[in-house]
Each structure stands twice: as structure tokens, then as C-alpha cells.
Short mmCIF file of C-alpha atoms and ligand atoms in Angstrom, two decimals:
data_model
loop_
_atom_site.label_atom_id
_atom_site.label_comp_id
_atom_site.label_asym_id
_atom_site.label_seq_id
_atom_site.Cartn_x
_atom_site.Cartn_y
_atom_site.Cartn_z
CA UNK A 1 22.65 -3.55 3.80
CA UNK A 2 21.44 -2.31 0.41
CA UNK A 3 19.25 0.21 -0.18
CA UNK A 4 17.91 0.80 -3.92
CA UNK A 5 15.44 3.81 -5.19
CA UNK A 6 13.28 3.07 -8.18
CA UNK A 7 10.85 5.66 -9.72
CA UNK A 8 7.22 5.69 -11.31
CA UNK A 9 5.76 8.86 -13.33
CA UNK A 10 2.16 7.64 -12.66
CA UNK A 11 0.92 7.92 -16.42
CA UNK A 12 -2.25 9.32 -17.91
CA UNK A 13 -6.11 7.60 -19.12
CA UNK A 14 -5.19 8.97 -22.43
CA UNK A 15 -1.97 7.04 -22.77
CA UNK A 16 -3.86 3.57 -21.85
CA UNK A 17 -4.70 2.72 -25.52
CA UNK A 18 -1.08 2.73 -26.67
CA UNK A 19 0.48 0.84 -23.55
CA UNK A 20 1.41 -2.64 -24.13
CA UNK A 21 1.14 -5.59 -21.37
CA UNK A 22 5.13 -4.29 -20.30
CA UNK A 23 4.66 -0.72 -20.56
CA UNK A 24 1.58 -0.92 -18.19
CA UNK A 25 3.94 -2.88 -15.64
CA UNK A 26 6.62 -0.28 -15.70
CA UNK A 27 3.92 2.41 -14.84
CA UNK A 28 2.23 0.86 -11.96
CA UNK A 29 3.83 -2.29 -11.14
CA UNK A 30 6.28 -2.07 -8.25
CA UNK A 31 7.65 -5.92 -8.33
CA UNK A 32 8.61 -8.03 -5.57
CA UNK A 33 9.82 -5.07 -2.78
CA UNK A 34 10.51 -7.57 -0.20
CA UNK A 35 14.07 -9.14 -0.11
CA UNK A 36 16.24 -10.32 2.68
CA UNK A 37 18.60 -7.59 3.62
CA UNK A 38 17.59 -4.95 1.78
CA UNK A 39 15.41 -1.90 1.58
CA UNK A 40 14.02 -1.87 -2.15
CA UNK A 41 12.19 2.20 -1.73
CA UNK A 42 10.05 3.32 -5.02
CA UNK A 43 9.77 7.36 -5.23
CA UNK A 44 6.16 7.61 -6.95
CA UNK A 45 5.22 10.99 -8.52
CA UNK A 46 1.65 9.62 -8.04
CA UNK A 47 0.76 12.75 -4.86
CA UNK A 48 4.87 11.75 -4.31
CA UNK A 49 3.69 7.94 -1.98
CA UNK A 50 6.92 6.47 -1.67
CA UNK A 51 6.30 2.91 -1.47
CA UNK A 52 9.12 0.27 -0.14
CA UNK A 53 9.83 -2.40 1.65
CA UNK A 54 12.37 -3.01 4.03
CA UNK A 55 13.10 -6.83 5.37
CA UNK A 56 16.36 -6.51 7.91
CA UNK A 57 17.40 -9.95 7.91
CA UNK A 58 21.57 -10.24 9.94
CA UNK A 59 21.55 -6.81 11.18
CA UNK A 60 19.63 -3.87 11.33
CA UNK A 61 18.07 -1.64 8.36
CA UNK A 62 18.47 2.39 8.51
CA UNK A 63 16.29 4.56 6.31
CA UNK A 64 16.59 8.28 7.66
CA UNK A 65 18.24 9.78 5.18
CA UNK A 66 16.30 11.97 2.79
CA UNK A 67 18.81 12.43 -0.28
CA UNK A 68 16.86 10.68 -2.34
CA UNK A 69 13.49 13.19 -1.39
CA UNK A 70 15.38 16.33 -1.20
CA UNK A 71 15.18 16.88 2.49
CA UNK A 72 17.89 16.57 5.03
CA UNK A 73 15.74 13.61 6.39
CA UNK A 74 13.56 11.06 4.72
CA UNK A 75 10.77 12.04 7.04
CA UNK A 76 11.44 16.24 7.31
CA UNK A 77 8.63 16.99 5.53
CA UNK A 78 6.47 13.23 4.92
CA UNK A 79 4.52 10.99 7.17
CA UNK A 80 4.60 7.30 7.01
CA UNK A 81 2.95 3.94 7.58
CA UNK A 82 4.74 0.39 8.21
CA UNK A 83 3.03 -2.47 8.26
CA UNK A 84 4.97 -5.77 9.53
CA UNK A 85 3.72 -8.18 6.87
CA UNK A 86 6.45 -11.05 8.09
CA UNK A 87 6.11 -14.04 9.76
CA UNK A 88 8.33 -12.69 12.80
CA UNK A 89 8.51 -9.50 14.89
CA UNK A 90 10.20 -6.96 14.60
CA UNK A 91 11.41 -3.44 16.25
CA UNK A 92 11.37 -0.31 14.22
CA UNK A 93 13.54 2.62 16.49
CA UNK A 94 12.87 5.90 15.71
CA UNK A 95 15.04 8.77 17.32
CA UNK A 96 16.21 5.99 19.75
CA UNK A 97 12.73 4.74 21.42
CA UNK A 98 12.11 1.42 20.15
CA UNK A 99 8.57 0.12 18.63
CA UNK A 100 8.10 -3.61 18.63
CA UNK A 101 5.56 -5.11 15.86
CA UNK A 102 3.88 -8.00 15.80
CA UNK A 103 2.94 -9.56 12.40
CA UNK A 104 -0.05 -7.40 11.11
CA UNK A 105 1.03 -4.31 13.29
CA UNK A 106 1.73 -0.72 11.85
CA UNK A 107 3.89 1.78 13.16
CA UNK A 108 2.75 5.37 12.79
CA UNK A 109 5.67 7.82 11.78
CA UNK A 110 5.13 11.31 12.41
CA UNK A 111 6.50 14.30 10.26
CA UNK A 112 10.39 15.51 11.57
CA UNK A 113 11.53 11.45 12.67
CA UNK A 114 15.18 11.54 11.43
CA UNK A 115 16.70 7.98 12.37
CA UNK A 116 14.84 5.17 11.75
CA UNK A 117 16.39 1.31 12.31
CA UNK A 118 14.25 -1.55 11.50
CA UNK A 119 15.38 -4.62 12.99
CA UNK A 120 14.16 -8.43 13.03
CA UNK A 121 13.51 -10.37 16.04
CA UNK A 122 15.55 -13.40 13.68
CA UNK A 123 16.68 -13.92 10.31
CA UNK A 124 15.42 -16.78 9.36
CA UNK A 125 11.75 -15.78 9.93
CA UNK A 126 12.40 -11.89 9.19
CA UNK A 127 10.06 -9.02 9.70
CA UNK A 128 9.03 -7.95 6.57
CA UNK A 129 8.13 -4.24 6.58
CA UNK A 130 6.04 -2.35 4.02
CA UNK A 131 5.98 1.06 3.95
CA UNK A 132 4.03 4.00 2.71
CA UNK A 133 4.92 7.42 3.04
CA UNK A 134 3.42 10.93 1.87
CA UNK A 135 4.23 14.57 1.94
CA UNK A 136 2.44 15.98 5.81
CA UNK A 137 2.14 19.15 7.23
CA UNK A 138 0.69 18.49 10.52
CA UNK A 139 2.93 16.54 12.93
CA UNK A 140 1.08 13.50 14.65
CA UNK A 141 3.50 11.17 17.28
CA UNK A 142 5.42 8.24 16.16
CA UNK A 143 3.20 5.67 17.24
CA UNK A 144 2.17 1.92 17.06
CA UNK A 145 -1.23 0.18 15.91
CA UNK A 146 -1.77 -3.19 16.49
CA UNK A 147 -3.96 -5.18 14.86
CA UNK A 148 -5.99 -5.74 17.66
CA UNK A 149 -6.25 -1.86 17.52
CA UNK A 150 -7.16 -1.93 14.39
CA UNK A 151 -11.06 -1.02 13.17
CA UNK A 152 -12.55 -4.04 11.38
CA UNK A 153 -15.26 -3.98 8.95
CA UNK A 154 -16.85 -7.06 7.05
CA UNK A 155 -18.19 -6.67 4.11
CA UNK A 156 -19.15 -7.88 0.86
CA UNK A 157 -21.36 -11.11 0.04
CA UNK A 158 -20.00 -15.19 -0.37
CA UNK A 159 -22.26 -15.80 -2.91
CA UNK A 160 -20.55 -13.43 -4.65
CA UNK A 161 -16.93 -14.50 -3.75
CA UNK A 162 -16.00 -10.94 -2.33
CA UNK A 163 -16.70 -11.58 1.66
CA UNK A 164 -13.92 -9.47 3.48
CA UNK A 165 -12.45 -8.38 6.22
CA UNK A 166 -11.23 -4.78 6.18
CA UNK A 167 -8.72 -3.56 9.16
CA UNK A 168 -8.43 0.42 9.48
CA UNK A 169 -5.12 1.20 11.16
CA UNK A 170 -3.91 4.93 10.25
CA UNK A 171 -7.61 6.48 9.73
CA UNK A 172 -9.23 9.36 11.53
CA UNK A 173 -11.62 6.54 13.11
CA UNK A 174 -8.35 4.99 14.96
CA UNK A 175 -4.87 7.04 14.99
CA UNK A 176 -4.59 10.29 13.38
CA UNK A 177 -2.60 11.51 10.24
CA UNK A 178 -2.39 14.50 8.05
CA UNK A 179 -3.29 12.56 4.62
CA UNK A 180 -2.13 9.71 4.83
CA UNK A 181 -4.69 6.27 5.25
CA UNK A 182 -3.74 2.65 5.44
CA UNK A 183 -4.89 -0.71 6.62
CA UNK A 184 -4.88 -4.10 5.77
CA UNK A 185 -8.13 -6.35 3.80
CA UNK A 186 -8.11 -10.37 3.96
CA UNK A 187 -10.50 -12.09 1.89
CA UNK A 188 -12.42 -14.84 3.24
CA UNK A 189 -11.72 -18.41 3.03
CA UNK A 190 -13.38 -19.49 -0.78
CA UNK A 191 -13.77 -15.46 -1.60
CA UNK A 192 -11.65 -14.39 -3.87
CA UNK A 193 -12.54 -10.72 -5.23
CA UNK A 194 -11.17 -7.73 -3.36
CA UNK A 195 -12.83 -4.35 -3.88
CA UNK A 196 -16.15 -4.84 -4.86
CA UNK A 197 -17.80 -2.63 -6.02
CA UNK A 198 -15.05 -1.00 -7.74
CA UNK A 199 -14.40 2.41 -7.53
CA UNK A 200 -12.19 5.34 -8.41
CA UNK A 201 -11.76 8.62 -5.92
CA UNK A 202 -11.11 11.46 -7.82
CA UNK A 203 -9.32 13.16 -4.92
CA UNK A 204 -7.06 10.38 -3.69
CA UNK A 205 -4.54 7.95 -5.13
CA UNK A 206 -4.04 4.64 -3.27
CA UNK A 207 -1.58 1.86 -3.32
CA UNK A 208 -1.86 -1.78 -3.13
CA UNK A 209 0.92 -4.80 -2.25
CA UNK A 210 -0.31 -7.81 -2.46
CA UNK A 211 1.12 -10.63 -0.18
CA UNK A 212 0.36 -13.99 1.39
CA UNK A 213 0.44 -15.95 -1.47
CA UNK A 214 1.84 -18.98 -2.47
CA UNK A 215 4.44 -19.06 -5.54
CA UNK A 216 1.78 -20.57 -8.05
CA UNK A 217 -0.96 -17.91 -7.66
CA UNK A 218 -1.29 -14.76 -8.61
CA UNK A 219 -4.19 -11.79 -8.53
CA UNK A 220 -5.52 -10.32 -11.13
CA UNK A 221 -5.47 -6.72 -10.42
CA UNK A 222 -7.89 -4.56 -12.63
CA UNK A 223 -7.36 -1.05 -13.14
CA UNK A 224 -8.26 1.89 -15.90
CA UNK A 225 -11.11 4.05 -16.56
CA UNK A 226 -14.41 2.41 -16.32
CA UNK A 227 -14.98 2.41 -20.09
CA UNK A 228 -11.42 0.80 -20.97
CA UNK A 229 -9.66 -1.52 -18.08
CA UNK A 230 -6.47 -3.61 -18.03
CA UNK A 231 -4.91 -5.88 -15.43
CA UNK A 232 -1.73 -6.64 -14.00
CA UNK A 233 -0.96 -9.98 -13.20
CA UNK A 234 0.09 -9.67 -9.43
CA UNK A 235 2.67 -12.10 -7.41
CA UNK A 236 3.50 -12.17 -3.73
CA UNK A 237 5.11 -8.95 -2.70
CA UNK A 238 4.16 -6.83 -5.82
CA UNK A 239 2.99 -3.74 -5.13
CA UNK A 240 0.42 -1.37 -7.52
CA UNK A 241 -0.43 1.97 -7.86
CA UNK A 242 -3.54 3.12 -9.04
CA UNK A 243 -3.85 6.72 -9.84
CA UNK A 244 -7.06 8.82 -8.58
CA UNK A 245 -8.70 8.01 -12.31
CA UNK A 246 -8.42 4.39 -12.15
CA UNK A 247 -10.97 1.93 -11.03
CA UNK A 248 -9.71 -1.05 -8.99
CA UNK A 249 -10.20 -4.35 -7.94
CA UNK A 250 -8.55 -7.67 -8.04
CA UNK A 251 -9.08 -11.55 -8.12
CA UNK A 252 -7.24 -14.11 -6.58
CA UNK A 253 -6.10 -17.88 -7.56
CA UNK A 254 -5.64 -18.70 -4.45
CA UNK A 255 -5.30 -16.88 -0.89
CA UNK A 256 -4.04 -13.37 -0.45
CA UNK A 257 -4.27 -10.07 1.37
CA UNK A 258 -2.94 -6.76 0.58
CA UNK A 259 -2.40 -3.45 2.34
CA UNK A 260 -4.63 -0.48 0.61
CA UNK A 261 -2.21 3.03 1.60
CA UNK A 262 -4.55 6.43 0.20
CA UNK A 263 -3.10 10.01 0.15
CA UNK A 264 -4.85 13.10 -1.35
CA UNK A 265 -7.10 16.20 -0.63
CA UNK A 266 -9.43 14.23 2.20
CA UNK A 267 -9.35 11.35 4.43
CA UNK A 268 -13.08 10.29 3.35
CA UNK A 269 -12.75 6.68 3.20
CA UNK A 270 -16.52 6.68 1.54
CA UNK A 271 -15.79 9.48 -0.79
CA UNK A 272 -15.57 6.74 -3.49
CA UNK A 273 -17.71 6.50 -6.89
CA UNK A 274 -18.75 3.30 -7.20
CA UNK A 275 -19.10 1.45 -11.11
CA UNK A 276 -21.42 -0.90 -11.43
CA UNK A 277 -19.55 -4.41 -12.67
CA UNK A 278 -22.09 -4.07 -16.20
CA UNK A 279 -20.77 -0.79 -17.09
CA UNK A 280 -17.43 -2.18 -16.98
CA UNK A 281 -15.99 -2.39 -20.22
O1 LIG B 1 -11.59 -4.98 -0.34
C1 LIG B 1 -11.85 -3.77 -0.27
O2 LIG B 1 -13.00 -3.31 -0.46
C2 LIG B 1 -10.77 -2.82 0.02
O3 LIG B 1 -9.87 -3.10 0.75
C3 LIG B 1 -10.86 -1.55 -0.67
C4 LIG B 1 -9.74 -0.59 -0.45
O4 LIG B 1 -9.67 -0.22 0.85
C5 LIG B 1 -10.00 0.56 -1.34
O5 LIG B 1 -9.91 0.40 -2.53
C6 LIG B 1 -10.37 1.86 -0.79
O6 LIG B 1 -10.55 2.79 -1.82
#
């Protein structure tokens, strides 16, 4: 098993101007986080997410240990979400009681878990588990949301390409956190804009990783303040953080989904501003 830390510093609006295509990607691209056998963790200083993913593949994964967060235990003082974005299930033990997932399920991890094994049913079609974690300070049980549990909202318009299926799984709406929000948004067949309108929320940073795709397409993910975007050119299994200041949204050459993880002073899913698309710039 390896297990690697990288870190991101989150940068500033004012340092947009004087960021080239790379620097940009070393800020808020997390690349390809899902690879058989390992854990690939990214320590964010963006509200502290730690964004990873974990894809046990021969023999079981272990993440408990909190060295790299300055806690005896990865989880002593954070929450977490993990999604199972793999073909195959998968069992995630924590503190010895096993949770099975099912592709598109999310296991809840409450503050104070210490051991936590993630396993796959088989290696050849691995789980492949994505995970977002955030500083709590209310504890909330260790448990599992399927998608079936999940809270789904449609939205958007074909004729605009941005039809959409949103799936809340840690909200207030469907199983409780302290900060922490995630869930899961598939485009529809022939849709291919995610996010629309776009928005920032000044009092919460969010995370995106894109997966799904096939190896020829990408998504274009837009981010920046209103009056001065970029992109990043997405693949598969590329994650992106997008600071409370930055607009987002994304296009797609082809099918994709991606998990949306939030952290920050509220759990307001509609505390967003909206821009309109003409005052983009
Ligand atoms: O397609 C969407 O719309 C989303 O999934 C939006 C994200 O949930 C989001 O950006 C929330 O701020």
C-alpha cells in the first residue's frame, strides 16, 4: 500500500493576472487521485478540505493515522465524506463495524473514528473511493447513504445543454454534519454544462472531481472572479478546488459527473450569488 500527501495553498483573485496555464494547475488542480493500490490524500489550506482518493485494489487500504494533520488520528478533530465512485463495491470499516458501498454510495464519518480500512469487493473492478474531509466540532455517527437515500433534484433546461440531476447525500435535508456538504450531479444525456448559473458563495469553499469519462474527453472547468475567469482543462479523476471567491462551472466533451464537497460558515446550499453568463468576462 502507498499512501502519498500533496498540498495546495489555495491562492488569491489578485494573483490571477500573473498565473500562467501551469501555475493555475498547481493551485487548484488535484490530478488523477485515483490509482490502484494507493491512497493519493491532498492537505488543502482552502478551510483545511483534505481531498483524496483511496482505490484498495489486492488488499486492504488504512487511513487513520493523523500525522500528516497534526492529530493523533486523521479523524480526531475532522469529519468526512466517501463516495464509492468505482465500478465495484466496496467495505469501508471503521473502529471494526464494517460499511458496505455500492457504486454511488457515501459513507458518513463522524468526528473521533480512529481506524479506517477500505477494502474492494475485487481487484480487477476496484472500489474507487473519494474522499472529502473538514475540520468538525459536533460529532454525528459513522454512517452510510445510499444513493437511493440520496435527495435528487433536476434542474436546469436542454435547450440550454445544462439539464441535471443533482443527488444530496451529506446535507441537513438527508444525514447530518457539522460543515461539511457533499453529493453527486450527472448531466443529462446531450447536456453538457454543469453549474448553471454560475455562482460563487462567499462563505463556503467547495471541491469538485470529475469522473466518468472516457480517456479522449475532458471538461472545461471555469473558475475566477466574475470580471476575469480561467479554466482548467479537466480529465477523469481530476479533482478542483475553487476557493469561496471563484465562480464555477464546467463543460463537457463528452459524458461526465462529478462530486461537489462544500465546507464553511453555513450549510445553505442556496446561499449562492448567482452571475449572469453576460457579465462574464
Ligand atoms: O450542476 C450543478 O448545479 C451543481 O452540482 C452545483 C454544485 O452543487 C455547486 O456548485 C454548489 O455550489
Amino acid at each position: 500500500m502507498t499512501t502519498t500527501w500533496t498540498t495546495r495553498y489555495g491562492g488569491s483573485p489578485a494573483m490571477m493576472d500573473s498565473m500562467t496555464q501551469e501555475d493555475l494547475r498547481e493551485e487548484y488542480l488535484i490530478p488523477a487521485i485515483f490509482a490502484p493500490g494507493e491512497a493519493r490524500l491532498c492537505y488543502t489550506h482552502v478551510d483545511r478540505m483534505i481531498v483524496g482518493g483511496i482505490v484498495p485494489a489486492g488488499g486492504a487500504l488504512q487511513i487513520g493515522d493523523g500525522a500528516e494533520v497534526g492529530t493523533d488520528h486523521l479523524f480526531q478533530a475532522r469529519e468526512g465524506g466517501i463516495a464509492n465512485l468505482g465500478r465495484g463495491a466496496g467495505t469501508i470499516t471503521v473502529d471494526g463495524t464494517a460499511h458496505r458501498l455500492d457504486p454511488r454510495d457515501i459513507l458518513y464519518v463522524g468526528r473521533g473514528a480512529r481506524e479506517v480500512m477500505l477494502e474492494s469487493d475485487s481487484a480487477g473492478t476496484p472500489a474507487e473511493f473519494y474522499l472529502n474531509s473538514v475540520p468538525a466540532q459536533v460529532d454525528h455517527p459513522t454512517k452510510v447513504i445510499t444513493r437511493a437515500e440520496s435527495k435528487a433534484v433536476t434542474m436546469g433546461d436542454p435547450a440550454k445543454a445544462n439539464l441535471r440531476t443533482l443527488r444530496m447525500y451529506i446535507h441537513p435535508e438527508v444525514s447530518p454534519s457539522c460543515l461539511l456538504l457533499m453529493g453527486i450531479t450527472d448531466p443529462a444525456e446531450g447536456s453538457v454544462w454543469n453549474t448553471m448559473p454560475p455562482h460563487t458563495h462567499e462563505r463556503r469553499m467547495e471541491a469538485y472531481v470529475y469522473f466518468g469519462m472516457s480517456e479522449e474527453d475532458r471538461v472545461f472547468h471555469f473558475m475566477g472572479r466574475p470580471d476575469n475567469t480561467r479554466h482548467l482543462t479537466v480529465a477523469s479523476g481530476d479533482a478542483v478546488l475553487s476557493p469561496a471567491w471563484s465562480i464555477h462551472m464546467g463543460c463537457g466533451t463528452g459524458p461526465y459527473a462529478f462530486v461537489w464537497g462544500m465546507t464553511g460558515e453555513n450549510q445553505v446550499y442556496q446561499e449562492m450569488s448567482p452571475v449572469a453568463v453576460r457579465d462574464l468576462v
